[in-house]
Amino acid sequence: MTLRLVAKRQQGDDYQVEIRGADFSHYDPNDRSVVTSIQMKPPAYPEAAYSVGAAGSAYLVLKVGRDGRVADAAVEQVNLRVVASERQMQQLRDVLGKSALGAARKWTFRPPSEGKDVDAPYWTVRVPVDYALLDQSRQGAPSAYGRWMSYIPGPRQRAPWITGEHATGFSPDLLPAGGVYMADGAGPRLLTPLQGG
Protein backbone atom coordinates (compact mmCIF):
# COMPACT_ATOMS: atom_id res chain seq x y z
CA MET A 1 0.00 0.00 0.00
CA THR A 2 1.23 3.47 -0.87
CA LEU A 3 -0.11 6.63 0.77
CA ARG A 4 0.59 10.22 -0.12
CA LEU A 5 0.65 12.53 2.87
CA VAL A 6 0.70 16.25 2.21
CA ALA A 7 1.93 18.57 4.96
CA LYS A 8 1.14 22.29 4.77
CA ARG A 9 2.76 24.71 7.17
CA GLN A 10 0.28 26.60 9.30
CA GLN A 11 1.16 29.26 11.85
CA GLY A 12 4.38 28.86 13.80
CA ASP A 13 5.61 25.28 13.91
CA ASP A 14 2.20 23.74 13.19
CA TYR A 15 1.46 21.67 10.10
CA GLN A 16 -1.76 20.38 8.62
CA VAL A 17 -1.26 16.82 7.34
CA GLU A 18 -3.74 15.21 4.92
CA ILE A 19 -3.92 11.88 3.13
CA ARG A 20 -4.13 12.87 -0.53
CA GLY A 21 -3.63 9.58 -2.33
CA ALA A 22 -3.77 5.85 -1.76
CA ASP A 23 -2.90 2.89 -3.95
CA PHE A 24 -2.82 -0.85 -3.34
CA SER A 25 -0.88 -1.90 -6.47
CA HIS A 26 1.87 -4.45 -6.05
CA TYR A 27 4.35 -5.73 -8.61
CA ASP A 28 5.27 -9.40 -8.47
CA PRO A 29 7.56 -10.38 -11.37
CA ASN A 30 6.59 -14.04 -10.85
CA ASP A 31 2.82 -13.50 -11.09
CA ARG A 32 1.62 -15.28 -14.26
CA SER A 33 -1.81 -13.59 -14.22
CA VAL A 34 -0.43 -10.12 -15.04
CA VAL A 35 1.99 -8.54 -17.50
CA THR A 36 5.58 -8.75 -16.27
CA SER A 37 8.81 -7.40 -17.68
CA ILE A 38 11.26 -9.36 -19.81
CA GLN A 39 13.57 -6.58 -20.96
CA MET A 40 13.32 -2.97 -19.79
CA LYS A 41 16.59 -1.20 -20.51
CA PRO A 42 16.47 2.15 -18.68
CA PRO A 43 16.58 5.31 -20.77
CA ALA A 44 19.72 7.42 -20.93
CA TYR A 45 19.58 10.53 -18.76
CA PRO A 46 18.70 13.36 -21.18
CA GLU A 47 21.57 15.84 -21.52
CA ALA A 48 19.17 18.80 -21.38
CA ALA A 49 17.94 17.67 -17.95
CA TYR A 50 21.32 16.53 -16.65
CA SER A 51 23.07 19.79 -17.56
CA VAL A 52 20.72 21.81 -15.35
CA GLY A 53 20.57 19.26 -12.52
CA ALA A 54 16.92 18.41 -13.17
CA ALA A 55 15.40 15.26 -11.71
CA GLY A 56 11.91 13.87 -11.97
CA SER A 57 9.68 10.93 -12.69
CA ALA A 58 7.82 10.10 -15.90
CA TYR A 59 4.71 7.95 -15.54
CA LEU A 60 4.01 5.97 -18.70
CA VAL A 61 0.94 4.10 -19.87
CA LEU A 62 1.77 1.28 -22.27
CA LYS A 63 -0.45 -0.86 -24.47
CA VAL A 64 1.21 -4.27 -24.57
CA GLY A 65 0.30 -6.50 -27.51
CA ARG A 66 -0.13 -10.26 -27.44
CA ASP A 67 3.46 -10.60 -28.69
CA GLY A 68 4.74 -8.81 -25.57
CA ARG A 69 5.86 -5.72 -27.47
CA VAL A 70 4.71 -2.17 -26.85
CA ALA A 71 1.93 -1.43 -29.35
CA ASP A 72 1.29 2.11 -28.12
CA ALA A 73 2.63 4.36 -25.40
CA ALA A 74 1.72 7.63 -23.73
CA VAL A 75 3.11 9.86 -21.01
CA GLU A 76 0.46 10.15 -18.32
CA GLN A 77 2.31 12.58 -16.04
CA VAL A 78 5.80 13.94 -15.38
CA ASN A 79 6.68 15.25 -11.92
CA LEU A 80 9.79 17.35 -11.36
CA ARG A 81 12.06 17.67 -8.36
CA VAL A 82 13.33 21.06 -9.47
CA VAL A 83 11.67 24.47 -9.50
CA ALA A 84 11.95 26.74 -12.54
CA SER A 85 9.70 28.98 -14.61
CA GLU A 86 6.53 27.36 -15.99
CA ARG A 87 8.05 27.38 -19.48
CA GLN A 88 11.28 25.74 -18.32
CA MET A 89 9.41 23.13 -16.28
CA GLN A 90 7.26 22.25 -19.30
CA GLN A 91 10.40 21.87 -21.41
CA LEU A 92 11.93 19.57 -18.78
CA ARG A 93 8.72 17.53 -18.59
CA ASP A 94 8.81 17.15 -22.38
CA VAL A 95 12.47 16.09 -22.33
CA LEU A 96 11.97 13.48 -19.59
CA GLY A 97 8.73 12.21 -21.12
CA LYS A 98 10.22 11.80 -24.60
CA SER A 99 13.27 10.05 -23.18
CA ALA A 100 11.12 7.58 -21.24
CA LEU A 101 8.85 6.95 -24.24
CA GLY A 102 11.83 6.31 -26.52
CA ALA A 103 13.14 3.62 -24.18
CA ALA A 104 9.70 2.12 -23.53
CA ARG A 105 9.01 1.48 -27.21
CA LYS A 106 11.90 -1.04 -27.17
CA TRP A 107 10.83 -2.89 -24.02
CA THR A 108 9.41 -6.40 -24.05
CA PHE A 109 6.97 -7.99 -21.65
CA ARG A 110 5.59 -11.40 -20.73
CA PRO A 111 1.81 -11.44 -21.26
CA PRO A 112 -0.40 -13.22 -18.72
CA SER A 113 -0.38 -17.00 -19.16
CA GLU A 114 -3.21 -17.66 -16.69
CA GLY A 115 -6.11 -15.85 -15.08
CA LYS A 116 -9.03 -13.78 -16.34
CA ASP A 117 -6.97 -11.56 -18.68
CA VAL A 118 -5.12 -14.30 -20.56
CA ASP A 119 -7.24 -13.93 -23.75
CA ALA A 120 -7.32 -10.12 -23.89
CA PRO A 121 -6.34 -8.57 -27.26
CA TYR A 122 -3.90 -6.30 -25.40
CA TRP A 123 -3.05 -5.20 -21.87
CA THR A 124 -2.56 -1.72 -20.45
CA VAL A 125 0.18 -1.23 -17.88
CA ARG A 126 1.67 1.71 -16.03
CA VAL A 127 5.42 2.02 -15.65
CA PRO A 128 7.11 4.76 -13.58
CA VAL A 129 10.51 5.89 -14.87
CA ASP A 130 12.65 7.72 -12.33
CA TYR A 131 15.37 10.22 -13.27
CA ALA A 132 17.61 10.96 -10.28
CA LEU A 133 21.16 12.26 -10.17
CA LEU A 134 23.57 10.24 -8.03
CA ASP A 135 23.66 12.74 -5.18
CA GLN A 136 19.84 12.89 -5.19
CA SER A 137 19.11 9.17 -5.13
CA ARG A 138 18.77 8.94 -1.35
CA GLN A 139 17.25 12.38 -0.85
CA GLY A 140 13.58 11.60 -1.20
CA ALA A 141 13.57 9.14 -4.08
CA PRO A 142 9.97 8.11 -4.77
CA SER A 143 10.58 4.55 -3.62
CA ALA A 144 12.50 5.60 -0.50
CA TYR A 145 10.31 4.15 2.23
CA GLY A 146 9.01 6.60 4.80
CA ARG A 147 10.73 9.72 3.46
CA TRP A 148 9.32 13.10 2.59
CA MET A 149 9.79 14.12 -1.00
CA SER A 150 9.26 17.56 -2.47
CA TYR A 151 8.13 17.66 -6.07
CA ILE A 152 6.12 19.70 -8.53
CA PRO A 153 3.35 17.54 -9.99
CA GLY A 154 2.85 17.80 -13.72
CA PRO A 155 -0.46 17.85 -15.52
CA ARG A 156 -2.10 14.47 -15.94
CA GLN A 157 -3.13 13.23 -19.37
CA ARG A 158 -5.21 10.21 -20.25
CA ALA A 159 -3.99 7.63 -22.76
CA PRO A 160 -6.48 7.60 -25.66
CA TRP A 161 -7.27 3.88 -25.37
CA ILE A 162 -8.12 3.97 -21.63
CA THR A 163 -11.88 4.22 -21.21
CA GLY A 164 -12.48 3.11 -17.61
CA GLU A 165 -12.58 5.26 -14.52
CA HIS A 166 -9.70 5.51 -12.06
CA ALA A 167 -10.08 4.30 -8.51
CA THR A 168 -10.91 6.94 -5.91
CA GLY A 169 -7.72 8.58 -4.71
CA PHE A 170 -5.55 7.02 -7.44
CA SER A 171 -2.73 8.96 -9.04
CA PRO A 172 0.02 7.40 -11.18
CA ASP A 173 2.69 9.04 -9.05
CA LEU A 174 1.75 6.74 -6.17
CA LEU A 175 3.37 3.84 -8.04
CA PRO A 176 6.95 3.11 -6.98
CA ALA A 177 9.63 2.99 -9.66
CA GLY A 178 10.87 -0.41 -10.77
CA GLY A 179 7.51 -2.07 -11.34
CA VAL A 180 5.00 -2.84 -14.06
CA TYR A 181 1.44 -2.23 -12.87
CA MET A 182 -1.75 -3.39 -14.54
CA ALA A 183 -3.99 -0.41 -15.31
CA ASP A 184 -7.24 -2.35 -15.11
CA GLY A 185 -8.24 -0.97 -11.73
CA ALA A 186 -8.60 -4.47 -10.28
CA GLY A 187 -7.73 -5.09 -6.66
CA PRO A 188 -8.62 -3.39 -3.39
CA ARG A 189 -10.13 0.11 -3.52
CA LEU A 190 -11.03 2.76 -0.99
CA LEU A 191 -14.73 2.83 -0.18
CA THR A 192 -14.75 6.40 1.13
CA PRO A 193 -13.16 9.56 -0.24
CA LEU A 194 -9.81 10.75 1.07
CA GLN A 195 -9.46 13.74 3.40
CA GLY A 196 -8.16 16.30 0.94
CA GLY A 197 -9.35 14.70 -2.26
PDB file of N, CA and C in Angstrom, residues 37-106:
ATOM      1  N   SER A  37       7.744  -7.847 -16.779  1.00  0.00           N
ATOM      2  CA  SER A  37       8.813  -7.400 -17.678  1.00  0.00           C
ATOM      3  C   SER A  37       9.719  -8.551 -18.090  1.00  0.00           C
ATOM      4  N   ILE A  38      10.202  -8.476 -19.325  1.00  0.00           N
ATOM      5  CA  ILE A  38      11.255  -9.364 -19.809  1.00  0.00           C
ATOM      6  C   ILE A  38      12.525  -8.541 -19.964  1.00  0.00           C
ATOM      7  N   GLN A  39      12.409  -7.440 -20.721  1.00  0.00           N
ATOM      8  CA  GLN A  39      13.568  -6.578 -20.965  1.00  0.00           C
ATOM      9  C   GLN A  39      13.104  -5.131 -20.899  1.00  0.00           C
ATOM     10  N   MET A  40      13.665  -4.380 -19.950  1.00  0.00           N
ATOM     11  CA  MET A  40      13.322  -2.966 -19.792  1.00  0.00           C
ATOM     12  C   MET A  40      14.605  -2.173 -19.567  1.00  0.00           C
ATOM     13  N   LYS A  41      15.358  -1.973 -20.628  1.00  0.00           N
ATOM     14  CA  LYS A  41      16.590  -1.196 -20.514  1.00  0.00           C
ATOM     15  C   LYS A  41      16.222   0.245 -20.151  1.00  0.00           C
ATOM     16  N   PRO A  42      16.806   0.776 -19.083  1.00  0.00           N
ATOM     17  CA  PRO A  42      16.471   2.147 -18.675  1.00  0.00           C
ATOM     18  C   PRO A  42      16.902   3.162 -19.734  1.00  0.00           C
ATOM     19  N   PRO A  43      16.183   4.269 -19.819  1.00  0.00           N
ATOM     20  CA  PRO A  43      16.582   5.310 -20.768  1.00  0.00           C
ATOM     21  C   PRO A  43      17.854   6.008 -20.311  1.00  0.00           C
ATOM     22  N   ALA A  44      18.561   6.577 -21.265  1.00  0.00           N
ATOM     23  CA  ALA A  44      19.715   7.415 -20.928  1.00  0.00           C
ATOM     24  C   ALA A  44      19.190   8.702 -20.297  1.00  0.00           C
ATOM     25  N   TYR A  45      19.979   9.261 -19.387  1.00  0.00           N
ATOM     26  CA  TYR A  45      19.582  10.530 -18.762  1.00  0.00           C
ATOM     27  C   TYR A  45      19.690  11.616 -19.826  1.00  0.00           C
ATOM     28  N   PRO A  46      18.633  12.335 -20.129  1.00  0.00           N
ATOM     29  CA  PRO A  46      18.696  13.358 -21.175  1.00  0.00           C
ATOM     30  C   PRO A  46      19.696  14.465 -20.813  1.00  0.00           C
ATOM     31  N   GLU A  47      20.541  14.809 -21.743  1.00  0.00           N
ATOM     32  CA  GLU A  47      21.569  15.835 -21.522  1.00  0.00           C
ATOM     33  C   GLU A  47      20.943  17.161 -21.088  1.00  0.00           C
ATOM     34  N   ALA A  48      19.816  17.524 -21.709  1.00  0.00           N
ATOM     35  CA  ALA A  48      19.168  18.801 -21.380  1.00  0.00           C
ATOM     36  C   ALA A  48      18.720  18.847 -19.918  1.00  0.00           C
ATOM     37  N   ALA A  49      18.340  17.721 -19.361  1.00  0.00           N
ATOM     38  CA  ALA A  49      17.938  17.669 -17.949  1.00  0.00           C
ATOM     39  C   ALA A  49      19.164  17.566 -17.053  1.00  0.00           C
ATOM     40  N   TYR A  50      20.111  16.739 -17.449  1.00  0.00           N
ATOM     41  CA  TYR A  50      21.321  16.530 -16.646  1.00  0.00           C
ATOM     42  C   TYR A  50      22.118  17.825 -16.496  1.00  0.00           C
ATOM     43  N   SER A  51      22.232  18.578 -17.578  1.00  0.00           N
ATOM     44  CA  SER A  51      23.071  19.787 -17.563  1.00  0.00           C
ATOM     45  C   SER A  51      22.559  20.861 -16.605  1.00  0.00           C
ATOM     46  N   VAL A  52      21.274  20.822 -16.281  1.00  0.00           N
ATOM     47  CA  VAL A  52      20.722  21.812 -15.345  1.00  0.00           C
ATOM     48  C   VAL A  52      20.397  21.186 -13.986  1.00  0.00           C
ATOM     49  N   GLY A  53      20.790  19.925 -13.796  1.00  0.00           N
ATOM     50  CA  GLY A  53      20.568  19.257 -12.516  1.00  0.00           C
ATOM     51  C   GLY A  53      19.123  18.890 -12.256  1.00  0.00           C
ATOM     52  N   ALA A  54      18.346  18.708 -13.324  1.00  0.00           N
ATOM     53  CA  ALA A  54      16.924  18.405 -13.171  1.00  0.00           C
ATOM     54  C   ALA A  54      16.691  16.922 -12.929  1.00  0.00           C
ATOM     55  N   ALA A  55      15.808  16.629 -12.008  1.00  0.00           N
ATOM     56  CA  ALA A  55      15.402  15.256 -11.714  1.00  0.00           C
ATOM     57  C   ALA A  55      13.882  15.201 -11.741  1.00  0.00           C
ATOM     58  N   GLY A  56      13.361  14.018 -11.936  1.00  0.00           N
ATOM     59  CA  GLY A  56      11.915  13.869 -11.966  1.00  0.00           C
ATOM     60  C   GLY A  56      11.514  12.444 -12.246  1.00  0.00           C
ATOM     61  N   SER A  57      10.222  12.251 -12.402  1.00  0.00           N
ATOM     62  CA  SER A  57       9.676  10.928 -12.689  1.00  0.00           C
ATOM     63  C   SER A  57       8.646  11.041 -13.797  1.00  0.00           C
ATOM     64  N   ALA A  58       8.788  10.172 -14.803  1.00  0.00           N
ATOM     65  CA  ALA A  58       7.819  10.098 -15.898  1.00  0.00           C
ATOM     66  C   ALA A  58       6.953   8.868 -15.664  1.00  0.00           C
ATOM     67  N   TYR A  59       5.657   9.040 -15.754  1.00  0.00           N
ATOM     68  CA  TYR A  59       4.712   7.947 -15.541  1.00  0.00           C
ATOM     69  C   TYR A  59       4.096   7.599 -16.888  1.00  0.00           C
ATOM     70  N   LEU A  60       4.428   6.404 -17.374  1.00  0.00           N
ATOM     71  CA  LEU A  60       4.009   5.969 -18.698  1.00  0.00           C
ATOM     72  C   LEU A  60       2.816   5.031 -18.619  1.00  0.00           C
ATOM     73  N   VAL A  61       2.000   5.070 -19.664  1.00  0.00           N
ATOM     74  CA  VAL A  61       0.938   4.098 -19.870  1.00  0.00           C
ATOM     75  C   VAL A  61       1.284   3.391 -21.170  1.00  0.00           C
ATOM     76  N   LEU A  62       1.375   2.061 -21.109  1.00  0.00           N
ATOM     77  CA  LEU A  62       1.771   1.277 -22.271  1.00  0.00           C
ATOM     78  C   LEU A  62       0.676   0.290 -22.646  1.00  0.00           C
ATOM     79  N   LYS A  63       0.443   0.181 -23.949  1.00  0.00           N
ATOM     80  CA  LYS A  63      -0.448  -0.857 -24.472  1.00  0.00           C
ATOM     81  C   LYS A  63       0.456  -1.991 -24.934  1.00  0.00           C
ATOM     82  N   VAL A  64       0.366  -3.123 -24.267  1.00  0.00           N
ATOM     83  CA  VAL A  64       1.215  -4.275 -24.571  1.00  0.00           C
ATOM     84  C   VAL A  64       0.419  -5.258 -25.419  1.00  0.00           C
ATOM     85  N   GLY A  65       0.958  -5.567 -26.606  1.00  0.00           N
ATOM     86  CA  GLY A  65       0.297  -6.498 -27.515  1.00  0.00           C
ATOM     87  C   GLY A  65       0.489  -7.940 -27.085  1.00  0.00           C
ATOM     88  N   ARG A  66      -0.200  -8.830 -27.773  1.00  0.00           N
ATOM     89  CA  ARG A  66      -0.132 -10.258 -27.442  1.00  0.00           C
ATOM     90  C   ARG A  66       1.263 -10.834 -27.657  1.00  0.00           C
ATOM     91  N   ASP A  67       2.084 -10.150 -28.475  1.00  0.00           N
ATOM     92  CA  ASP A  67       3.463 -10.602 -28.693  1.00  0.00           C
ATOM     93  C   ASP A  67       4.419 -10.092 -27.617  1.00  0.00           C
ATOM     94  N   GLY A  68       3.905  -9.324 -26.649  1.00  0.00           N
ATOM     95  CA  GLY A  68       4.735  -8.807 -25.565  1.00  0.00           C
ATOM     96  C   GLY A  68       5.454  -7.514 -25.894  1.00  0.00           C
ATOM     97  N   ARG A  69       5.217  -6.985 -27.080  1.00  0.00           N
ATOM     98  CA  ARG A  69       5.856  -5.724 -27.474  1.00  0.00           C
ATOM     99  C   ARG A  69       4.909  -4.551 -27.206  1.00  0.00           C
ATOM    100  N   VAL A  70       5.498  -3.375 -27.103  1.00  0.00           N
ATOM    101  CA  VAL A  70       4.712  -2.166 -26.849  1.00  0.00           C
ATOM    102  C   VAL A  70       4.037  -1.736 -28.149  1.00  0.00           C
ATOM    103  N   ALA A  71       2.706  -1.800 -28.172  1.00  0.00           N
ATOM    104  CA  ALA A  71       1.933  -1.428 -29.350  1.00  0.00           C
ATOM    105  C   ALA A  71       1.633   0.065 -29.376  1.00  0.00           C
ATOM    106  N   ASP A  72       1.532   0.673 -28.216  1.00  0.00           N
ATOM    107  CA  ASP A  72       1.286   2.113 -28.117  1.00  0.00           C
ATOM    108  C   ASP A  72       1.784   2.568 -26.750  1.00  0.00           C
ATOM    109  N   ALA A  73       2.098   3.833 -26.653  1.00  0.00           N
ATOM    110  CA  ALA A  73       2.635   4.364 -25.396  1.00  0.00           C
ATOM    111  C   ALA A  73       2.249   5.824 -25.250  1.00  0.00           C
ATOM    112  N   ALA A  74       2.048   6.240 -24.014  1.00  0.00           N
ATOM    113  CA  ALA A  74       1.715   7.634 -23.727  1.00  0.00           C
ATOM    114  C   ALA A  74       2.332   8.030 -22.392  1.00  0.00           C
ATOM    115  N   VAL A  75       2.644   9.311 -22.279  1.00  0.00           N
ATOM    116  CA  VAL A  75       3.111   9.864 -21.008  1.00  0.00           C
ATOM    117  C   VAL A  75       1.874  10.349 -20.264  1.00  0.00           C
ATOM    118  N   GLU A  76       1.628   9.771 -19.101  1.00  0.00           N
ATOM    119  CA  GLU A  76       0.458  10.155 -18.316  1.00  0.00           C
ATOM    120  C   GLU A  76       0.743  11.383 -17.453  1.00  0.00           C
ATOM    121  N   GLN A  77       1.954  11.468 -16.926  1.00  0.00           N
ATOM    122  CA  GLN A  77       2.307  12.578 -16.040  1.00  0.00           C
ATOM    123  C   GLN A  77       3.820  12.602 -15.874  1.00  0.00           C
ATOM    124  N   VAL A  78       4.377  13.795 -15.709  1.00  0.00           N
ATOM    125  CA  VAL A  78       5.802  13.939 -15.379  1.00  0.00           C
ATOM    126  C   VAL A  78       5.903  14.900 -14.204  1.00  0.00           C
ATOM    127  N   ASN A  79       6.453  14.418 -13.097  1.00  0.00           N
ATOM    128  CA  ASN A  79       6.684  15.248 -11.916  1.00  0.00           C
ATOM    129  C   ASN A  79       8.149  15.643 -11.878  1.00  0.00           C
ATOM    130  N   LEU A  80       8.417  16.850 -11.436  1.00  0.00           N
ATOM    131  CA  LEU A  80       9.791  17.349 -11.358  1.00  0.00           C
ATOM    132  C   LEU A  80      10.206  17.541  -9.910  1.00  0.00           C
ATOM    133  N   ARG A  81      11.491  17.394  -9.676  1.00  0.00           N
ATOM    134  CA  ARG A  81      12.058  17.674  -8.361  1.00  0.00           C
ATOM    135  C   ARG A  81      12.996  18.874  -8.459  1.00  0.00           C
ATOM    136  N   VAL A  82      12.595  19.816  -9.289  1.00  0.00           N
ATOM    137  CA  VAL A  82      13.331  21.061  -9.469  1.00  0.00           C
ATOM    138  C   VAL A  82      12.309  22.157  -9.771  1.00  0.00           C
ATOM    139  N   VAL A  83      12.563  23.343  -9.266  1.00  0.00           N
ATOM    140  CA  VAL A  83      11.667  24.471  -9.501  1.00  0.00           C
ATOM    141  C   VAL A  83      12.302  25.395 -10.529  1.00  0.00           C
ATOM    142  N   ALA A  84      11.506  25.816 -11.495  1.00  0.00           N
ATOM    143  CA  ALA A  84      11.953  26.743 -12.536  1.00  0.00           C
ATOM    144  C   ALA A  84      10.713  27.501 -13.007  1.00  0.00           C
ATOM    145  N   SER A  85      10.869  28.290 -14.059  1.00  0.00           N
ATOM    146  CA  SER A  85       9.702  28.984 -14.610  1.00  0.00           C
ATOM    147  C   SER A  85       8.759  27.937 -15.214  1.00  0.00           C
ATOM    148  N   GLU A  86       7.502  28.301 -15.404  1.00  0.00           N
ATOM    149  CA  GLU A  86       6.528  27.364 -15.987  1.00  0.00           C
ATOM    150  C   GLU A  86       7.015  26.854 -17.340  1.00  0.00           C
ATOM    151  N   ARG A  87       7.546  27.752 -18.154  1.00  0.00           N
ATOM    152  CA  ARG A  87       8.045  27.375 -19.476  1.00  0.00           C
ATOM    153  C   ARG A  87       9.194  26.378 -19.376  1.00  0.00           C
ATOM    154  N   GLN A  88      10.136  26.645 -18.487  1.00  0.00           N
ATOM    155  CA  GLN A  88      11.278  25.740 -18.315  1.00  0.00           C
ATOM    156  C   GLN A  88      10.837  24.385 -17.763  1.00  0.00           C
ATOM    157  N   MET A  89       9.890  24.403 -16.825  1.00  0.00           N
ATOM    158  CA  MET A  89       9.414  23.129 -16.276  1.00  0.00           C
ATOM    159  C   MET A  89       8.693  22.314 -17.350  1.00  0.00           C
ATOM    160  N   GLN A  90       7.931  22.981 -18.221  1.00  0.00           N
ATOM    161  CA  GLN A  90       7.260  22.246 -19.298  1.00  0.00           C
ATOM    162  C   GLN A  90       8.284  21.653 -20.258  1.00  0.00           C
ATOM    163  N   GLN A  91       9.343  22.404 -20.550  1.00  0.00           N
ATOM    164  CA  GLN A  91      10.403  21.871 -21.415  1.00  0.00           C
ATOM    165  C   GLN A  91      11.059  20.649 -20.775  1.00  0.00           C
ATOM    166  N   LEU A  92      11.326  20.710 -19.477  1.00  0.00           N
ATOM    167  CA  LEU A  92      11.934  19.572 -18.784  1.00  0.00           C
ATOM    168  C   LEU A  92      10.989  18.375 -18.754  1.00  0.00           C
ATOM    169  N   ARG A  93       9.697  18.626 -18.551  1.00  0.00           N
ATOM    170  CA  ARG A  93       8.723  17.530 -18.591  1.00  0.00           C
ATOM    171  C   ARG A  93       8.716  16.868 -19.964  1.00  0.00           C
ATOM    172  N   ASP A  94       8.773  17.696 -21.016  1.00  0.00           N
ATOM    173  CA  ASP A  94       8.805  17.153 -22.378  1.00  0.00           C
ATOM    174  C   ASP A  94      10.054  16.310 -22.609  1.00  0.00           C
ATOM    175  N   VAL A  95      11.199  16.799 -22.146  1.00  0.00           N
ATOM    176  CA  VAL A  95      12.469  16.087 -22.330  1.00  0.00           C
ATOM    177  C   VAL A  95      12.437  14.737 -21.611  1.00  0.00           C
ATOM    178  N   LEU A  96      12.013  14.727 -20.351  1.00  0.00           N
ATOM    179  CA  LEU A  96      11.968  13.475 -19.589  1.00  0.00           C
ATOM    180  C   LEU A  96      10.926  12.517 -20.166  1.00  0.00           C
ATOM    181  N   GLY A  97       9.782  13.049 -20.543  1.00  0.00           N
ATOM    182  CA  GLY A  97       8.731  12.209 -21.119  1.00  0.00           C
ATOM    183  C   GLY A  97       9.155  11.567 -22.429  1.00  0.00           C
ATOM    184  N   LYS A  98       9.768  12.344 -23.307  1.00  0.00           N
ATOM    185  CA  LYS A  98      10.223  11.798 -24.598  1.00  0.00           C
ATOM    186  C   LYS A  98      11.321  10.766 -24.404  1.00  0.00           C
ATOM    187  N   SER A  99      12.205  11.007 -23.464  1.00  0.00           N
ATOM    188  CA  SER A  99      13.271  10.050 -23.176  1.00  0.00           C
ATOM    189  C   SER A  99      12.686   8.722 -22.694  1.00  0.00           C
ATOM    190  N   ALA A 100      11.739   8.793 -21.773  1.00  0.00           N
ATOM    191  CA  ALA A 100      11.116   7.580 -21.241  1.00  0.00           C
ATOM    192  C   ALA A 100      10.341   6.840 -22.328  1.00  0.00           C
ATOM    193  N   LEU A 101       9.604   7.580 -23.158  1.00  0.00           N
ATOM    194  CA  LEU A 101       8.848   6.947 -24.243  1.00  0.00           C
ATOM    195  C   LEU A 101       9.767   6.254 -25.238  1.00  0.00           C
ATOM    196  N   GLY A 102      10.878   6.903 -25.578  1.00  0.00           N
ATOM    197  CA  GLY A 102      11.827   6.311 -26.517  1.00  0.00           C
ATOM    198  C   GLY A 102      12.346   4.968 -26.033  1.00  0.00           C
ATOM    199  N   ALA A 103      12.660   4.887 -24.751  1.00  0.00           N
ATOM    200  CA  ALA A 103      13.137   3.621 -24.184  1.00  0.00           C
ATOM    201  C   ALA A 103      12.009   2.595 -24.126  1.00  0.00           C
ATOM    202  N   ALA A 104      10.823   3.038 -23.727  1.00  0.00           N
ATOM    203  CA  ALA A 104       9.699   2.117 -23.531  1.00  0.00           C
ATOM    204  C   ALA A 104       9.289   1.418 -24.820  1.00  0.00           C
ATOM    205  N   ARG A 105       9.412   2.082 -25.935  1.00  0.00           N
ATOM    206  CA  ARG A 105       9.011   1.480 -27.211  1.00  0.00           C
ATOM    207  C   ARG A 105       9.862   0.260 -27.564  1.00  0.00           C
ATOM    208  N   LYS A 106      11.009   0.106 -26.909  1.00  0.00           N
ATOM    209  CA  LYS A 106      11.902  -1.036 -27.166  1.00  0.00           C
ATOM    210  C   LYS A 106      11.761  -2.141 -26.117  1.00  0.00           C
TER     211      LYS A 106
END
